[in-house]
Amino acid sequence: MERELALEVVRVTEAAAIAASQWIGRGLKNEADDAATTAMRKMFDSISMSGTVVIGEGELDEAPMLYIGEELGTGQGPKVDIAVDPLEGTNIVAKGHNNAIAVLAIGDEGTLLHAPDMYMEKLVVGPKAAGKVSLDDPIEKIIDIVAEANKKRIADVIVSIQERPRHDDIVRRVREKGARVHFFTDGDVGSSIAACLPKTGIDIFTGIGGAPEGVISAAAIKCLGGDMQARLVPMNPEEEERCIAMGLENPRQLLHLNDLVRGDDAIFAATGVTSGDMLNGVLFLGDDLVETDSIVMRCKTKTVRRIKAEHRMDYKPDFYKMNTIDS
Ligand code: VTB
């Protein structure tokens, strides 16, 4: 994959973030998602690549744009798998909360797990604890190992968990062990990556979230030298079948980072919509000026770029702007 792609794709997440940001706090999650999806889809057209969506907005009959199997790019250039979440955290944007991002991952053809839209159990730790823990270990043991690796007292270990009743038991165990819980409401891509970034204070990410989101985060976690293990959680025979159809003999097999994103030719890009652990949100500065905060990483070289951009909205095409509500 050409390295130029890494910089090209930031335009795509920037466009999606700017489009979505105009829906922050309006209580309309579908409109926010549509705006991000349209902007992301349009920006992809200008990129020299021959991409296929492997994780997208749904199957062909469910999504008009960025559906699984859709071909993107000019058709010239590298053949790549594309995983997108134009607006990771639609509820967050509707409510004006923190942690929403526009995000994508790109890998050489055949390298990203084609995870169906179902639940996945996940464990993420940062570079110092990479290779030392397993999703099959009890959480108490994981906390001990990570505390030692990160040179922290157990009392200072922070475990990030999505606030859902399905996590009540693990939350209780983390607290009984003496460690701390950091709850987030939505958006486990950003929250899981935070466990691999210095200075977020988060040592461990765990819990059950979306499988497509898991694959997208895995690309970033790989670039950052962190570790991730996962297990699909099929809830009915139909979901079991989908796992098997995707090539997993045992739908509940333990998936390592390399099963989620094979090899090291992957790129991850995200732009903040609302502020979170990893990125600031889109800022409207007045005078038609908008600032975005993005991160882009390449697995091959482990380069992590942070890109702040100032955009003049009067120079942007219509798909960046919200036309339906009068300003
Ligand atoms: C998960 C998580 C996402 O939605 O899919 C979650 O991976 C859905 O969880 O990041 P519930 O079914 O409990 O609502 C997100 O938080 C946002 O899309």
mmCIF file of C-alpha atoms and ligand atoms in Angstrom:
data_model
loop_
_atom_site.group_PDB
_atom_site.id
_atom_site.type_symbol
_atom_site.label_atom_id
_atom_site.label_comp_id
_atom_site.label_asym_id
_atom_site.label_seq_id
_atom_site.Cartn_x
_atom_site.Cartn_y
_atom_site.Cartn_z
ATOM 1 C CA MET A 1 0.000 0.000 0.000
ATOM 2 C CA GLU A 2 1.370 3.408 -0.935
ATOM 3 C CA ARG A 3 2.155 5.526 2.072
ATOM 4 C CA GLU A 4 0.445 8.536 0.473
ATOM 5 C CA LEU A 5 -2.837 6.796 1.211
ATOM 6 C CA ALA A 6 -2.333 7.532 4.901
ATOM 7 C CA LEU A 7 -2.542 11.256 4.285
ATOM 8 C CA GLU A 8 -5.285 10.979 1.681
ATOM 9 C CA VAL A 9 -7.671 9.176 3.980
ATOM 10 C CA VAL A 10 -7.549 11.882 6.623
ATOM 11 C CA ARG A 11 -9.547 14.059 4.236
ATOM 12 C CA VAL A 12 -12.212 11.386 4.310
ATOM 13 C CA THR A 13 -12.571 11.305 8.100
ATOM 14 C CA GLU A 14 -12.327 15.117 8.280
ATOM 15 C CA ALA A 15 -15.213 15.489 5.845
ATOM 16 C CA ALA A 16 -17.351 12.969 7.755
ATOM 17 C CA ALA A 17 -16.592 14.641 11.087
ATOM 18 C CA ILE A 18 -17.407 18.131 9.847
ATOM 19 C CA ALA A 19 -20.664 16.954 8.287
ATOM 20 C CA ALA A 20 -21.696 15.059 11.435
ATOM 21 C CA SER A 21 -20.683 17.842 13.806
ATOM 22 C CA GLN A 22 -23.455 20.084 12.553
ATOM 23 C CA TRP A 23 -25.904 17.595 14.101
ATOM 24 C CA ILE A 24 -24.339 17.616 17.589
ATOM 25 C CA GLY A 25 -26.984 18.059 20.249
ATOM 26 C CA ARG A 26 -30.015 18.025 17.952
ATOM 27 C CA GLY A 27 -31.352 14.672 19.128
ATOM 28 C CA LEU A 28 -31.324 13.271 15.584
ATOM 29 C CA LYS A 29 -28.908 10.367 15.403
ATOM 30 C CA ASN A 30 -29.917 9.048 11.989
ATOM 31 C CA GLU A 31 -29.486 12.447 10.365
ATOM 32 C CA ALA A 32 -26.037 12.758 11.943
ATOM 33 C CA ASP A 33 -25.083 9.320 10.660
ATOM 34 C CA ASP A 34 -26.414 10.049 7.162
ATOM 35 C CA ALA A 35 -24.449 13.303 6.970
ATOM 36 C CA ALA A 36 -21.228 11.550 7.976
ATOM 37 C CA THR A 37 -21.838 8.637 5.618
ATOM 38 C CA THR A 38 -22.581 10.861 2.623
ATOM 39 C CA ALA A 39 -19.519 13.025 3.204
ATOM 40 C CA MET A 40 -17.266 10.010 3.720
ATOM 41 C CA ARG A 41 -18.623 8.293 0.628
ATOM 42 C CA LYS A 42 -18.109 11.368 -1.582
ATOM 43 C CA MET A 43 -14.554 11.960 -0.401
ATOM 44 C CA PHE A 44 -13.551 8.372 -1.125
ATOM 45 C CA ASP A 45 -14.218 8.974 -4.816
ATOM 46 C CA SER A 46 -11.121 11.121 -5.195
ATOM 47 C CA ILE A 47 -8.647 8.610 -3.801
ATOM 48 C CA SER A 48 -6.375 6.542 -6.039
ATOM 49 C CA MET A 49 -7.097 3.044 -4.882
ATOM 50 C CA SER A 50 -9.171 0.057 -5.697
ATOM 51 C CA GLY A 51 -10.982 -0.469 -2.430
ATOM 52 C CA THR A 52 -13.759 -2.769 -1.282
ATOM 53 C CA VAL A 53 -15.830 -2.094 1.824
ATOM 54 C CA VAL A 54 -15.538 -5.116 4.137
ATOM 55 C CA ILE A 55 -16.980 -3.405 7.208
ATOM 56 C CA GLY A 56 -19.512 -0.715 6.478
ATOM 57 C CA GLU A 57 -22.976 0.616 7.035
ATOM 58 C CA GLY A 58 -24.648 -2.752 6.429
ATOM 59 C CA GLU A 59 -25.402 -5.250 3.684
ATOM 60 C CA LEU A 60 -26.357 -4.013 0.196
ATOM 61 C CA ASP A 61 -30.088 -4.165 0.963
ATOM 62 C CA GLU A 62 -29.677 -2.260 4.240
ATOM 63 C CA ALA A 63 -27.467 0.660 3.255
ATOM 64 C CA PRO A 64 -27.461 2.913 0.210
ATOM 65 C CA MET A 65 -23.861 3.952 0.757
ATOM 66 C CA LEU A 66 -20.727 2.327 2.125
ATOM 67 C CA TYR A 67 -22.421 -1.053 2.055
ATOM 68 C CA ILE A 68 -20.378 -4.221 2.397
ATOM 69 C CA GLY A 69 -18.950 -5.078 -1.010
ATOM 70 C CA GLU A 70 -19.149 -1.531 -2.396
ATOM 71 C CA GLU A 71 -16.122 -0.577 -4.451
ATOM 72 C CA LEU A 72 -14.470 2.722 -3.610
ATOM 73 C CA GLY A 73 -11.738 4.886 -5.049
ATOM 74 C CA THR A 74 -10.703 5.638 -8.595
ATOM 75 C CA GLY A 75 -10.101 1.964 -9.378
ATOM 76 C CA GLN A 76 -6.429 2.712 -9.977
ATOM 77 C CA GLY A 77 -3.833 1.947 -7.340
ATOM 78 C CA PRO A 78 -3.609 -0.622 -4.577
ATOM 79 C CA LYS A 79 -6.301 -3.214 -3.930
ATOM 80 C CA VAL A 80 -7.419 -2.670 -0.366
ATOM 81 C CA ASP A 81 -9.991 -3.743 2.223
ATOM 82 C CA ILE A 82 -11.814 -0.813 3.790
ATOM 83 C CA ALA A 83 -13.524 -0.781 7.181
ATOM 84 C CA VAL A 84 -15.531 2.319 8.009
ATOM 85 C CA ASP A 85 -17.602 3.746 10.802
ATOM 86 C CA PRO A 86 -18.511 7.192 9.437
ATOM 87 C CA LEU A 87 -19.965 8.168 12.794
ATOM 88 C CA GLU A 88 -18.846 6.031 15.716
ATOM 89 C CA GLY A 89 -21.245 7.198 18.416
ATOM 90 C CA THR A 90 -24.460 8.361 16.756
ATOM 91 C CA ASN A 91 -26.196 8.581 20.158
ATOM 92 C CA ILE A 92 -23.330 10.627 21.515
ATOM 93 C CA VAL A 93 -23.708 13.192 18.757
ATOM 94 C CA ALA A 94 -27.480 13.316 19.139
ATOM 95 C CA LYS A 95 -27.048 14.034 22.861
ATOM 96 C CA GLY A 96 -23.981 16.276 22.574
ATOM 97 C CA HIS A 97 -21.815 13.950 24.692
ATOM 98 C CA ASN A 98 -18.091 13.214 24.425
ATOM 99 C CA ASN A 99 -16.176 10.592 22.446
ATOM 100 C CA ALA A 100 -17.721 10.543 18.936
ATOM 101 C CA ILE A 101 -15.334 10.058 15.999
ATOM 102 C CA ALA A 102 -15.384 9.526 12.252
ATOM 103 C CA VAL A 103 -13.128 6.551 11.669
ATOM 104 C CA LEU A 104 -11.779 4.091 9.127
ATOM 105 C CA ALA A 105 -9.150 1.421 8.683
ATOM 106 C CA ILE A 106 -7.597 0.248 5.442
ATOM 107 C CA GLY A 107 -5.614 -2.924 4.899
ATOM 108 C CA ASP A 108 -4.159 -4.816 1.973
ATOM 109 C CA GLU A 109 -6.794 -6.926 0.257
ATOM 110 C CA GLY A 110 -7.788 -9.865 2.467
ATOM 111 C CA THR A 111 -6.159 -8.590 5.654
ATOM 112 C CA LEU A 112 -9.100 -7.227 7.658
ATOM 113 C CA LEU A 113 -11.462 -9.708 9.348
ATOM 114 C CA HIS A 114 -14.868 -9.392 7.692
ATOM 115 C CA ALA A 115 -16.622 -9.235 11.038
ATOM 116 C CA PRO A 116 -20.406 -9.337 10.819
ATOM 117 C CA ASP A 117 -22.540 -6.908 12.797
ATOM 118 C CA MET A 118 -22.785 -8.781 16.081
ATOM 119 C CA TYR A 119 -21.285 -8.564 19.552
ATOM 120 C CA MET A 120 -17.646 -9.222 20.354
ATOM 121 C CA GLU A 121 -15.926 -9.641 23.697
ATOM 122 C CA LYS A 122 -12.733 -7.589 23.828
ATOM 123 C CA LEU A 123 -9.603 -7.095 25.904
ATOM 124 C CA VAL A 124 -7.102 -4.347 25.101
ATOM 125 C CA VAL A 125 -3.892 -3.404 26.909
ATOM 126 C CA GLY A 126 -1.103 -0.982 26.061
ATOM 127 C CA PRO A 127 2.412 -1.753 24.744
ATOM 128 C CA LYS A 128 3.982 -2.525 28.149
ATOM 129 C CA ALA A 129 1.512 -5.322 28.883
ATOM 130 C CA ALA A 130 1.301 -6.593 25.289
ATOM 131 C CA GLY A 131 1.722 -10.363 25.016
ATOM 132 C CA LYS A 132 1.341 -10.863 28.765
ATOM 133 C CA VAL A 133 -2.432 -11.253 29.179
ATOM 134 C CA SER A 134 -5.223 -13.362 27.739
ATOM 135 C CA LEU A 135 -8.947 -12.788 27.374
ATOM 136 C CA ASP A 136 -9.290 -16.214 28.990
ATOM 137 C CA ASP A 137 -7.583 -15.015 32.176
ATOM 138 C CA PRO A 138 -9.821 -13.888 35.017
ATOM 139 C CA ILE A 139 -9.963 -10.082 35.240
ATOM 140 C CA GLU A 140 -8.279 -10.203 38.686
ATOM 141 C CA LYS A 141 -5.205 -11.854 37.127
ATOM 142 C CA ILE A 142 -5.208 -9.414 34.207
ATOM 143 C CA ILE A 143 -5.220 -6.489 36.643
ATOM 144 C CA ASP A 144 -2.244 -7.980 38.550
ATOM 145 C CA ILE A 145 -0.223 -8.476 35.367
ATOM 146 C CA VAL A 146 -1.030 -5.046 33.919
ATOM 147 C CA ALA A 147 -0.302 -3.295 37.232
ATOM 148 C CA GLU A 148 3.163 -4.844 37.240
ATOM 149 C CA ALA A 149 3.799 -4.136 33.545
ATOM 150 C CA ASN A 150 2.625 -0.511 33.814
ATOM 151 C CA LYS A 151 4.428 -0.092 37.157
ATOM 152 C CA LYS A 152 1.281 0.979 38.987
ATOM 153 C CA ARG A 153 -0.339 0.103 42.280
ATOM 154 C CA ILE A 154 -3.512 -1.962 41.830
ATOM 155 C CA ALA A 155 -5.405 1.005 43.319
ATOM 156 C CA ASP A 156 -4.235 3.157 40.409
ATOM 157 C CA VAL A 157 -5.119 0.717 37.621
ATOM 158 C CA ILE A 158 -8.032 2.019 35.541
ATOM 159 C CA VAL A 159 -10.242 -0.339 33.562
ATOM 160 C CA SER A 160 -12.408 1.245 30.880
ATOM 161 C CA ILE A 161 -15.805 -0.440 30.460
ATOM 162 C CA GLN A 162 -18.926 0.516 28.520
ATOM 163 C CA GLU A 163 -21.760 1.345 30.922
ATOM 164 C CA ARG A 164 -24.207 -1.474 30.251
ATOM 165 C CA PRO A 165 -26.012 -3.994 32.504
ATOM 166 C CA ARG A 166 -24.182 -6.820 30.686
ATOM 167 C CA HIS A 167 -20.980 -5.585 32.359
ATOM 168 C CA ASP A 168 -22.296 -5.482 35.942
ATOM 169 C CA ASP A 169 -20.379 -8.581 37.007
ATOM 170 C CA ILE A 170 -17.016 -7.510 35.620
ATOM 171 C CA VAL A 171 -17.447 -4.022 37.105
ATOM 172 C CA ARG A 172 -18.067 -5.542 40.515
ATOM 173 C CA ARG A 173 -14.998 -7.761 40.224
ATOM 174 C CA VAL A 174 -12.730 -4.892 39.130
ATOM 175 C CA ARG A 175 -13.848 -2.856 42.136
ATOM 176 C CA GLU A 176 -13.543 -5.786 44.565
ATOM 177 C CA LYS A 177 -9.999 -6.283 43.321
ATOM 178 C CA GLY A 178 -9.286 -2.695 44.348
ATOM 179 C CA ALA A 179 -8.821 -1.248 40.864
ATOM 180 C CA ARG A 180 -10.964 1.499 39.331
ATOM 181 C CA VAL A 181 -13.587 1.596 36.600
ATOM 182 C CA HIS A 182 -13.812 4.293 33.944
ATOM 183 C CA PHE A 183 -17.285 4.159 32.370
ATOM 184 C CA PHE A 184 -18.056 5.402 28.893
ATOM 185 C CA THR A 185 -21.531 5.571 27.436
ATOM 186 C CA ASP A 186 -20.804 4.810 23.785
ATOM 187 C CA GLY A 187 -17.979 4.638 21.294
ATOM 188 C CA ASP A 188 -15.702 1.730 22.090
ATOM 189 C CA VAL A 189 -13.302 2.383 19.202
ATOM 190 C CA GLY A 190 -11.896 5.512 20.839
ATOM 191 C CA SER A 191 -12.181 4.070 24.333
ATOM 192 C CA SER A 192 -10.311 0.876 23.492
ATOM 193 C CA ILE A 193 -7.512 2.747 21.720
ATOM 194 C CA ALA A 194 -7.167 4.986 24.786
ATOM 195 C CA ALA A 195 -5.724 1.980 26.655
ATOM 196 C CA CYS A 196 -2.732 2.096 24.266
ATOM 197 C CA LEU A 197 -2.106 5.841 24.443
ATOM 198 C CA PRO A 198 0.162 7.324 27.079
ATOM 199 C CA LYS A 199 -1.386 9.832 29.456
ATOM 200 C CA THR A 200 -4.996 8.760 29.174
ATOM 201 C CA GLY A 201 -4.527 6.961 32.502
ATOM 202 C CA ILE A 202 -6.411 3.945 31.142
ATOM 203 C CA ASP A 203 -4.617 0.623 31.532
ATOM 204 C CA ILE A 204 -7.159 -1.958 30.415
ATOM 205 C CA PHE A 205 -10.191 -1.883 28.152
ATOM 206 C CA THR A 206 -12.624 -4.769 28.350
ATOM 207 C CA GLY A 207 -16.239 -5.725 27.754
ATOM 208 C CA ILE A 208 -18.670 -6.625 25.009
ATOM 209 C CA GLY A 209 -19.205 -4.218 22.103
ATOM 210 C CA GLY A 210 -19.644 -4.326 18.349
ATOM 211 C CA ALA A 211 -17.523 -6.725 16.282
ATOM 212 C CA PRO A 212 -17.090 -4.288 13.354
ATOM 213 C CA GLU A 213 -15.830 -1.651 15.804
ATOM 214 C CA GLY A 214 -13.429 -4.269 17.184
ATOM 215 C CA VAL A 215 -11.723 -4.768 13.825
ATOM 216 C CA ILE A 216 -11.392 -1.023 13.246
ATOM 217 C CA SER A 217 -9.812 -0.509 16.678
ATOM 218 C CA ALA A 218 -7.481 -3.459 16.114
ATOM 219 C CA ALA A 219 -5.779 -1.589 13.256
ATOM 220 C CA ALA A 220 -4.945 1.320 15.582
ATOM 221 C CA ILE A 221 -3.954 -0.939 18.469
ATOM 222 C CA LYS A 222 -1.533 -2.734 16.169
ATOM 223 C CA CYS A 223 -0.009 0.559 15.012
ATOM 224 C CA LEU A 224 0.428 1.653 18.643
ATOM 225 C CA GLY A 225 2.103 -1.597 19.715
ATOM 226 C CA GLY A 226 -0.710 -2.505 22.081
ATOM 227 C CA ASP A 227 -2.438 -5.858 22.331
ATOM 228 C CA MET A 228 -5.985 -6.989 21.716
ATOM 229 C CA GLN A 229 -7.793 -10.278 22.018
ATOM 230 C CA ALA A 230 -11.389 -10.864 21.112
ATOM 231 C CA ARG A 231 -14.134 -13.442 20.787
ATOM 232 C CA LEU A 232 -17.301 -13.159 18.730
ATOM 233 C CA VAL A 233 -20.515 -13.542 20.727
ATOM 234 C CA PRO A 234 -23.117 -14.999 18.362
ATOM 235 C CA MET A 235 -26.542 -14.674 20.009
ATOM 236 C CA ASN A 236 -28.555 -17.058 17.790
ATOM 237 C CA PRO A 237 -28.065 -19.842 15.189
ATOM 238 C CA GLU A 238 -28.168 -17.299 12.353
ATOM 239 C CA GLU A 239 -25.263 -15.355 13.838
ATOM 240 C CA GLU A 240 -23.382 -18.645 14.356
ATOM 241 C CA GLU A 241 -23.853 -19.399 10.658
ATOM 242 C CA ARG A 242 -22.528 -15.976 9.700
ATOM 243 C CA CYS A 243 -19.325 -16.596 11.673
ATOM 244 C CA ILE A 244 -18.823 -19.924 9.960
ATOM 245 C CA ALA A 245 -19.540 -18.409 6.540
ATOM 246 C CA MET A 246 -16.862 -15.836 7.217
ATOM 247 C CA GLY A 247 -14.301 -18.593 7.620
ATOM 248 C CA LEU A 248 -14.216 -19.251 11.360
ATOM 249 C CA GLU A 249 -14.480 -22.963 12.043
ATOM 250 C CA ASN A 250 -15.311 -22.283 15.648
ATOM 251 C CA PRO A 251 -17.318 -19.058 15.997
ATOM 252 C CA ARG A 252 -16.173 -18.713 19.607
ATOM 253 C CA GLN A 253 -12.465 -19.155 18.954
ATOM 254 C CA LEU A 254 -10.094 -16.742 20.628
ATOM 255 C CA LEU A 255 -9.064 -14.103 18.094
ATOM 256 C CA HIS A 256 -5.651 -12.513 18.407
ATOM 257 C CA LEU A 257 -4.639 -9.124 17.025
ATOM 258 C CA ASN A 258 -3.268 -10.817 13.929
ATOM 259 C CA ASP A 259 -6.593 -12.564 13.258
ATOM 260 C CA LEU A 260 -8.377 -9.217 13.331
ATOM 261 C CA VAL A 261 -5.825 -7.393 11.174
ATOM 262 C CA ARG A 262 -3.347 -9.656 9.376
ATOM 263 C CA GLY A 263 0.197 -8.498 8.660
ATOM 264 C CA ASP A 264 1.371 -4.964 9.134
ATOM 265 C CA ASP A 265 0.143 -3.123 6.074
ATOM 266 C CA ALA A 266 -2.763 -1.294 7.635
ATOM 267 C CA ILE A 267 -3.687 2.336 8.079
ATOM 268 C CA PHE A 268 -6.014 3.805 10.689
ATOM 269 C CA ALA A 269 -7.476 7.305 10.522
ATOM 270 C CA ALA A 270 -9.920 9.126 12.771
ATOM 271 C CA THR A 271 -11.196 12.663 13.239
ATOM 272 C CA GLY A 272 -12.886 13.813 16.429
ATOM 273 C CA VAL A 273 -16.528 14.849 16.177
ATOM 274 C CA THR A 274 -16.971 15.528 19.903
ATOM 275 C CA SER A 275 -13.966 15.631 22.244
ATOM 276 C CA GLY A 276 -12.681 12.408 23.787
ATOM 277 C CA ASP A 277 -9.576 10.686 25.178
ATOM 278 C CA MET A 278 -7.890 10.577 21.791
ATOM 279 C CA LEU A 279 -9.102 13.627 19.855
ATOM 280 C CA ASN A 280 -10.708 17.020 20.210
ATOM 281 C CA GLY A 281 -14.059 17.537 18.584
ATOM 282 C CA VAL A 282 -14.832 19.739 15.593
ATOM 283 C CA LEU A 283 -14.602 23.385 16.636
ATOM 284 C CA PHE A 284 -16.661 26.086 15.003
ATOM 285 C CA LEU A 285 -14.508 29.184 15.360
ATOM 286 C CA GLY A 286 -16.871 31.643 13.706
ATOM 287 C CA ASP A 287 -16.275 33.500 10.485
ATOM 288 C CA ASP A 288 -16.853 30.277 8.507
ATOM 289 C CA LEU A 289 -13.748 28.716 10.016
ATOM 290 C CA VAL A 290 -13.822 25.156 11.339
ATOM 291 C CA GLU A 291 -10.977 23.300 13.082
ATOM 292 C CA THR A 292 -10.569 19.530 13.044
ATOM 293 C CA ASP A 293 -8.301 17.234 15.046
ATOM 294 C CA SER A 294 -7.283 13.934 13.442
ATOM 295 C CA ILE A 295 -4.924 11.044 14.008
ATOM 296 C CA VAL A 296 -3.536 8.761 11.339
ATOM 297 C CA MET A 297 -1.275 5.776 11.864
ATOM 298 C CA ARG A 298 0.582 3.307 9.654
ATOM 299 C CA CYS A 299 1.283 -0.151 11.028
ATOM 300 C CA LYS A 300 4.285 -0.702 8.796
ATOM 301 C CA THR A 301 6.344 2.142 10.229
ATOM 302 C CA LYS A 302 4.335 2.750 13.419
ATOM 303 C CA THR A 303 4.203 6.437 12.499
ATOM 304 C CA VAL A 304 1.470 8.267 14.375
ATOM 305 C CA ARG A 305 0.531 11.626 12.916
ATOM 306 C CA ARG A 306 -1.740 14.137 14.533
ATOM 307 C CA ILE A 307 -3.235 16.563 12.085
ATOM 308 C CA LYS A 308 -4.945 19.784 13.077
ATOM 309 C CA ALA A 309 -6.642 21.444 10.135
ATOM 310 C CA GLU A 310 -8.457 24.706 9.617
ATOM 311 C CA HIS A 311 -11.227 24.535 7.042
ATOM 312 C CA ARG A 312 -12.965 27.441 5.332
ATOM 313 C CA MET A 313 -16.537 26.306 4.985
ATOM 314 C CA ASP A 314 -17.206 28.739 2.126
ATOM 315 C CA TYR A 315 -14.728 26.720 0.019
ATOM 316 C CA LYS A 316 -16.242 23.344 0.806
ATOM 317 C CA PRO A 317 -18.635 21.380 -1.372
ATOM 318 C CA ASP A 318 -22.251 21.044 -0.189
ATOM 319 C CA PHE A 319 -21.904 17.610 1.345
ATOM 320 C CA TYR A 320 -19.889 19.153 4.209
ATOM 321 C CA LYS A 321 -22.755 21.420 5.134
ATOM 322 C CA MET A 322 -26.096 20.984 6.720
ATOM 323 C CA ASN A 323 -28.658 22.301 4.314
ATOM 324 C CA THR A 324 -31.846 21.190 5.963
ATOM 325 C CA ILE A 325 -31.824 23.504 8.963
ATOM 326 C CA ASP A 326 -31.541 27.233 8.441
ATOM 327 C CA SER A 327 -28.612 28.860 10.162
HETATM 328 C C1 VTB B 1 -21.259 -1.093 20.599
HETATM 329 C C2 VTB B 1 -19.957 -0.329 20.575
HETATM 330 C C3 VTB B 1 -20.110 0.988 19.824
HETATM 331 O O1 VTB B 1 -22.462 0.966 20.333
HETATM 332 O O2 VTB B 1 -21.576 -1.553 19.307
HETATM 333 C C4 VTB B 1 -22.369 -0.209 21.119
HETATM 334 O O3 VTB B 1 -18.980 -1.109 19.933
HETATM 335 C C5 VTB B 1 -23.734 -0.885 21.118
HETATM 336 O O4 VTB B 1 -23.947 -1.411 22.377
HETATM 337 O O5 VTB B 1 -18.926 1.734 19.936
HETATM 338 P P1 VTB B 1 -25.442 -1.686 22.883
HETATM 339 O O6 VTB B 1 -25.985 -2.737 21.986
HETATM 340 O O7 VTB B 1 -25.333 -2.098 24.280
HETATM 341 O O8 VTB B 1 -26.160 -0.363 22.759
HETATM 342 C C6 VTB B 1 -21.296 1.785 20.315
HETATM 343 O O9 VTB B 1 -21.045 2.252 21.642
HETATM 344 C C7 VTB B 1 -21.560 3.010 19.427
HETATM 345 O O10 VTB B 1 -21.873 2.634 18.140
#
